[in-house]
Tab-separated table of N, CA and C in Angstrom:
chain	number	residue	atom	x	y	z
A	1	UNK	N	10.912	-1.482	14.778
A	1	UNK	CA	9.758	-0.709	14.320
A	1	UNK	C	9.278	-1.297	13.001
A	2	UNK	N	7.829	-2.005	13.169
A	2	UNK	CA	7.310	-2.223	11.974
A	2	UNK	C	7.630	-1.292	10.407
A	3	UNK	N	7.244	-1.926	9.188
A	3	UNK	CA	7.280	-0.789	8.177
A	3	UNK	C	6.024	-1.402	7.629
A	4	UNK	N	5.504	-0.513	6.524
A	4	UNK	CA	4.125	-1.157	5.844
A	4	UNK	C	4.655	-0.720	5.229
A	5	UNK	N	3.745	-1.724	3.554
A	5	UNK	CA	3.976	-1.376	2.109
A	5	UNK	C	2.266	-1.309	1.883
A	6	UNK	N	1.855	0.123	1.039
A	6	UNK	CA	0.233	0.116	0.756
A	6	UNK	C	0.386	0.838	-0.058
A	7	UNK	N	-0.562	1.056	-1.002
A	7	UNK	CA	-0.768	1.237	-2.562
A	7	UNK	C	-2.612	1.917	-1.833
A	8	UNK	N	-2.560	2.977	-2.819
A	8	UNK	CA	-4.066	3.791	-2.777
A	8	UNK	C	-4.561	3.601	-4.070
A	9	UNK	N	-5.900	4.201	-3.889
A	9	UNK	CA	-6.895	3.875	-4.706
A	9	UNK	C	-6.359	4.689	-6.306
A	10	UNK	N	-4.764	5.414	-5.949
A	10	UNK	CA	-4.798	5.439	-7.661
A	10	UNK	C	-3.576	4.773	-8.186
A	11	UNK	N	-3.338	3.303	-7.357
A	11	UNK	CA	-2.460	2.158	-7.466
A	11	UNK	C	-1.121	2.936	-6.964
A	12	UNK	N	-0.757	3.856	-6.331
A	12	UNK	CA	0.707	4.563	-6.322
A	12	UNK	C	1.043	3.437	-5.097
A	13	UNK	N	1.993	3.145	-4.689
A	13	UNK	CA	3.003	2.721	-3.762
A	13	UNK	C	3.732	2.972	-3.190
A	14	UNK	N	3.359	2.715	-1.468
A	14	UNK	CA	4.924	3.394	-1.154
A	14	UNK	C	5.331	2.896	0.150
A	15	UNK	N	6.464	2.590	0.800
A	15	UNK	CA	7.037	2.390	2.161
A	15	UNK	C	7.127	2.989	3.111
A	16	UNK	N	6.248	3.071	4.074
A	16	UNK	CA	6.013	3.936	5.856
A	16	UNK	C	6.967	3.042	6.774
A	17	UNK	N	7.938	4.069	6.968
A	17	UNK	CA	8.604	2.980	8.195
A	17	UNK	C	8.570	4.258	9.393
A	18	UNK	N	7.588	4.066	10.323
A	18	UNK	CA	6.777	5.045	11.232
A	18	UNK	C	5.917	4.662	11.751
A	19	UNK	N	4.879	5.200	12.554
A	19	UNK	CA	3.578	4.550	12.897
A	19	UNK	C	2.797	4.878	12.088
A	20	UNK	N	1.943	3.821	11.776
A	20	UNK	CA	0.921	3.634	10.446
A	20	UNK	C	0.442	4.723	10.696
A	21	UNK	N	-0.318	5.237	11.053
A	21	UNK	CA	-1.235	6.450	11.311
A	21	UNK	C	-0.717	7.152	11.016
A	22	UNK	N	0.402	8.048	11.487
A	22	UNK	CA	1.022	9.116	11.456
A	22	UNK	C	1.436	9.497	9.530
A	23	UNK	N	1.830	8.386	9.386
A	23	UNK	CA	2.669	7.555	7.928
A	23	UNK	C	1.605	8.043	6.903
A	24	UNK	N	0.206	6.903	7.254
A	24	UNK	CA	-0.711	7.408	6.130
A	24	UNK	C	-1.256	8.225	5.960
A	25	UNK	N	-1.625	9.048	7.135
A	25	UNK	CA	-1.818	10.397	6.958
A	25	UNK	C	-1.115	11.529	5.764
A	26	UNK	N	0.210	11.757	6.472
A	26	UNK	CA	1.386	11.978	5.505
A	26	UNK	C	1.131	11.626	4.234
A	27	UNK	N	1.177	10.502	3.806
A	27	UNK	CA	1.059	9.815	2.669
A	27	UNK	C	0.012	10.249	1.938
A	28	UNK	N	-1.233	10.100	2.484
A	28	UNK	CA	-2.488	10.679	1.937
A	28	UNK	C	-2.678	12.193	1.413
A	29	UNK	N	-2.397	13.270	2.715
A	29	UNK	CA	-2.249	14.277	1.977
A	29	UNK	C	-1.000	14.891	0.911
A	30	UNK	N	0.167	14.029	0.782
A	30	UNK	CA	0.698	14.486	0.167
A	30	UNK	C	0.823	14.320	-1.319
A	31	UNK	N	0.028	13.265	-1.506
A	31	UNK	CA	-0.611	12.797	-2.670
A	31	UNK	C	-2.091	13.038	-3.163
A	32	UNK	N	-2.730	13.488	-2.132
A	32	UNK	CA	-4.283	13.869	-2.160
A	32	UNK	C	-5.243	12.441	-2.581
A	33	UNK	N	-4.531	11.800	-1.849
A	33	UNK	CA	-5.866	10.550	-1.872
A	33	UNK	C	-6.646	10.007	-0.698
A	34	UNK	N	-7.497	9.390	-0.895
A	34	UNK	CA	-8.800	9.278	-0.057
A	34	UNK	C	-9.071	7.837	0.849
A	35	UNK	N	-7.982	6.929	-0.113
A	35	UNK	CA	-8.709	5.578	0.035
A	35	UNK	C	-7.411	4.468	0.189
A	36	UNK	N	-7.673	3.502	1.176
A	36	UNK	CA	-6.198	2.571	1.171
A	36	UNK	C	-6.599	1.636	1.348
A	37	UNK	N	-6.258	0.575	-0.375
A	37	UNK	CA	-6.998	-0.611	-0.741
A	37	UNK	C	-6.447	-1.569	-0.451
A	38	UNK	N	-4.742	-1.295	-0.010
A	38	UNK	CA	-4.177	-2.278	0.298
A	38	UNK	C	-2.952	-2.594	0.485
A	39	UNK	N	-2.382	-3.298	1.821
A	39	UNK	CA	-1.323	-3.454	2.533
A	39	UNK	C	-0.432	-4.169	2.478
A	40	UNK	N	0.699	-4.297	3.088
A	40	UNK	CA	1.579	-5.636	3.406
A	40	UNK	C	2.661	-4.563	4.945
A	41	UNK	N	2.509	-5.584	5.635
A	41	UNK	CA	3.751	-5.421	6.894
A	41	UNK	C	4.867	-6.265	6.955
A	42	UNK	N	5.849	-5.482	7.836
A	42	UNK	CA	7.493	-5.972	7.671
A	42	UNK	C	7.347	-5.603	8.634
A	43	UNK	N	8.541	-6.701	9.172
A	43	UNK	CA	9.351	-6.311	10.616
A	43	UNK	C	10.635	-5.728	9.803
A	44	UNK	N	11.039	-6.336	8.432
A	44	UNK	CA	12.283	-5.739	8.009
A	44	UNK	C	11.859	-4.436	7.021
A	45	UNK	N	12.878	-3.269	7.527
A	45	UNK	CA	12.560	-2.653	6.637
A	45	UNK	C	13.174	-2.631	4.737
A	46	UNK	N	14.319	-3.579	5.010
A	46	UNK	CA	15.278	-3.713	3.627
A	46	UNK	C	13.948	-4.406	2.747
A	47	UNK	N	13.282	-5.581	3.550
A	47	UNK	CA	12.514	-6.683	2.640
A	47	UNK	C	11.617	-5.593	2.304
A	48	UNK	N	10.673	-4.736	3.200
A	48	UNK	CA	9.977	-3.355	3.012
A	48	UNK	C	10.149	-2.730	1.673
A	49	UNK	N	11.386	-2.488	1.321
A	49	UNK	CA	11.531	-1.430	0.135
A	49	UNK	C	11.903	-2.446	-0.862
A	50	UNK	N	12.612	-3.727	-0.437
A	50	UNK	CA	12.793	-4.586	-1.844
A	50	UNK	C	11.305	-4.966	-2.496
A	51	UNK	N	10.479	-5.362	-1.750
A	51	UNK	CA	8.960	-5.141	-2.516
A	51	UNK	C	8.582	-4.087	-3.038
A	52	UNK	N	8.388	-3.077	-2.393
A	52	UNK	CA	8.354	-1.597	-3.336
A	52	UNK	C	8.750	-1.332	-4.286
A	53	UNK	N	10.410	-1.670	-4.337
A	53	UNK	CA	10.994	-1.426	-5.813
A	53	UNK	C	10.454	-2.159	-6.587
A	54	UNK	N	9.815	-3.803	-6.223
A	54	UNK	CA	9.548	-4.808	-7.351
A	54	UNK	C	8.211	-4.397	-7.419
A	55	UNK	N	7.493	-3.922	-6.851
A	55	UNK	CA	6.048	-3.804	-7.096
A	55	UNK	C	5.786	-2.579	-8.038
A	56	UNK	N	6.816	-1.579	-7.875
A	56	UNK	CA	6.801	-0.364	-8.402
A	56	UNK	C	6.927	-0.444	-10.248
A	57	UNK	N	7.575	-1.862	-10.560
A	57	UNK	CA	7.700	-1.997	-11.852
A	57	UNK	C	6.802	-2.700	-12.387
A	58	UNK	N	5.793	-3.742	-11.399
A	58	UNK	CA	4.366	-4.082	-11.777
A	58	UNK	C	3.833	-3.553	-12.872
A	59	UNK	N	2.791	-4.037	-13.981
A	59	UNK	CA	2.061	-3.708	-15.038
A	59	UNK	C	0.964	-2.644	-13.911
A	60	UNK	N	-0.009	-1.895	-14.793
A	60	UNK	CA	-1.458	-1.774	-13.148
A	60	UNK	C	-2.112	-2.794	-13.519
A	61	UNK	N	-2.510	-3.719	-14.533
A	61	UNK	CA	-2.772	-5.165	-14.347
A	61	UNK	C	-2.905	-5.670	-13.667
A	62	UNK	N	-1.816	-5.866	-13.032
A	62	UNK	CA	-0.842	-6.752	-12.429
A	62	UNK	C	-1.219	-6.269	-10.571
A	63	UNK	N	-1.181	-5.053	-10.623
A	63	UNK	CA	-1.388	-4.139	-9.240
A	63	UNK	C	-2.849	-4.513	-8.780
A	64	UNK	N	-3.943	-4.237	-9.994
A	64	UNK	CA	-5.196	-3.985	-9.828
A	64	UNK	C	-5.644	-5.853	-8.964
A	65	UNK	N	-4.729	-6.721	-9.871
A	65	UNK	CA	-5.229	-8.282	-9.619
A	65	UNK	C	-4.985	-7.880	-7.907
A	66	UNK	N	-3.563	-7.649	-7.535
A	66	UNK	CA	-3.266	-7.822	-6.154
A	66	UNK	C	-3.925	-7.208	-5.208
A	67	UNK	N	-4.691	-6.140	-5.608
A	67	UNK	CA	-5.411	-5.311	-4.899
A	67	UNK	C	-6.779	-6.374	-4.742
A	68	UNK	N	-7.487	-6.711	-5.791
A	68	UNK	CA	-9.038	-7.363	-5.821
A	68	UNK	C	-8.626	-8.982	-5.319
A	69	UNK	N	-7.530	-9.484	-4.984
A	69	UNK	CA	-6.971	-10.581	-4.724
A	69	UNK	C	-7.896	-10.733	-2.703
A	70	UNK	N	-7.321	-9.381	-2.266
A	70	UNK	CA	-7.702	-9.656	-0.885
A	70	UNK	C	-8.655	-8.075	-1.014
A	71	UNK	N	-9.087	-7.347	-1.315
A	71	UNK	CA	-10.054	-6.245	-1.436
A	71	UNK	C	-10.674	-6.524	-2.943
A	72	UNK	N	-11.528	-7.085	-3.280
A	72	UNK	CA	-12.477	-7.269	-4.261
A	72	UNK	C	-13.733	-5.888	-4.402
A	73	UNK	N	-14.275	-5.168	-3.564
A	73	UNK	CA	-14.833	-4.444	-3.758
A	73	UNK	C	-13.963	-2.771	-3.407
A	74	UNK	N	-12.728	-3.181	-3.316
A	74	UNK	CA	-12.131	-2.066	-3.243
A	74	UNK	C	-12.253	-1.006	-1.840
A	75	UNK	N	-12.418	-1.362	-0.758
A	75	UNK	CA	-13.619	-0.506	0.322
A	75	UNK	C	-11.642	0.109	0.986
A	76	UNK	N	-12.285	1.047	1.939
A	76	UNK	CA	-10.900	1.493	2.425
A	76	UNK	C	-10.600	1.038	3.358
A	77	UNK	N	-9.211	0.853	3.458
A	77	UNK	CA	-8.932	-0.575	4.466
A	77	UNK	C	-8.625	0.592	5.781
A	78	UNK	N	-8.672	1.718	5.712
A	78	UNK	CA	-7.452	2.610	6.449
A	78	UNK	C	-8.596	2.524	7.855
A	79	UNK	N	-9.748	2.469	8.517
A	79	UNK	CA	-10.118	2.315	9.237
A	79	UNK	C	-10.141	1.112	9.987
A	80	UNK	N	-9.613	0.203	9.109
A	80	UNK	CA	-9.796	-1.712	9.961
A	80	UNK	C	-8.654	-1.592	10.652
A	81	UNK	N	-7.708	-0.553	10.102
A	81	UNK	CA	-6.289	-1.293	10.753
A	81	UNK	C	-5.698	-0.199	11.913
A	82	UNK	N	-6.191	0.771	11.955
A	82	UNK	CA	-6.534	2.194	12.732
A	82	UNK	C	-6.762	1.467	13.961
A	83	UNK	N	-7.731	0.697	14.181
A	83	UNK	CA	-9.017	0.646	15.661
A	83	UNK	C	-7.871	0.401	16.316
């Protein structure tokens, strides 16, 4: 079972090991955000959370670059990867 690593539009982070949908949903309302700027997938879930932990200590600098790196206008990714 796949895992994703995605960060929302107020840079938080976190590891879904579930079906994306179900996951970000969850994720979304339990944080009350709107918007998902940006991803990464695993087949492993260990490599999954070892990024998390390292990303989690990121500057938002540092977050914001990785985000505008592959989303430059910031748009919500949560419908491209849905279809």
């Amino acid at each position: 079972m796949p895992g994703f690593l995605l960060f929302n539009d107020a840079l938080y982070g976190s590891f879904l090991l579930s079906s994306f949908r179900g996951g970000a949903e969850h994720f979304s309302k339990k944080y009350s955000v709107d918007k998902l700027v940006w991803y990464e997938i695993y087949d492993d879930p260990v490599t999954a959370i070892t990024r998390e932990r390292e990303l989690k200590k990121w500057r938002r600098d540092w977050k914001i670059r990785l985000i505008e790196k592959q989303n430059p206008q910031w748009i919500d990714l949560y419908p491209q990867i849905t279809v």
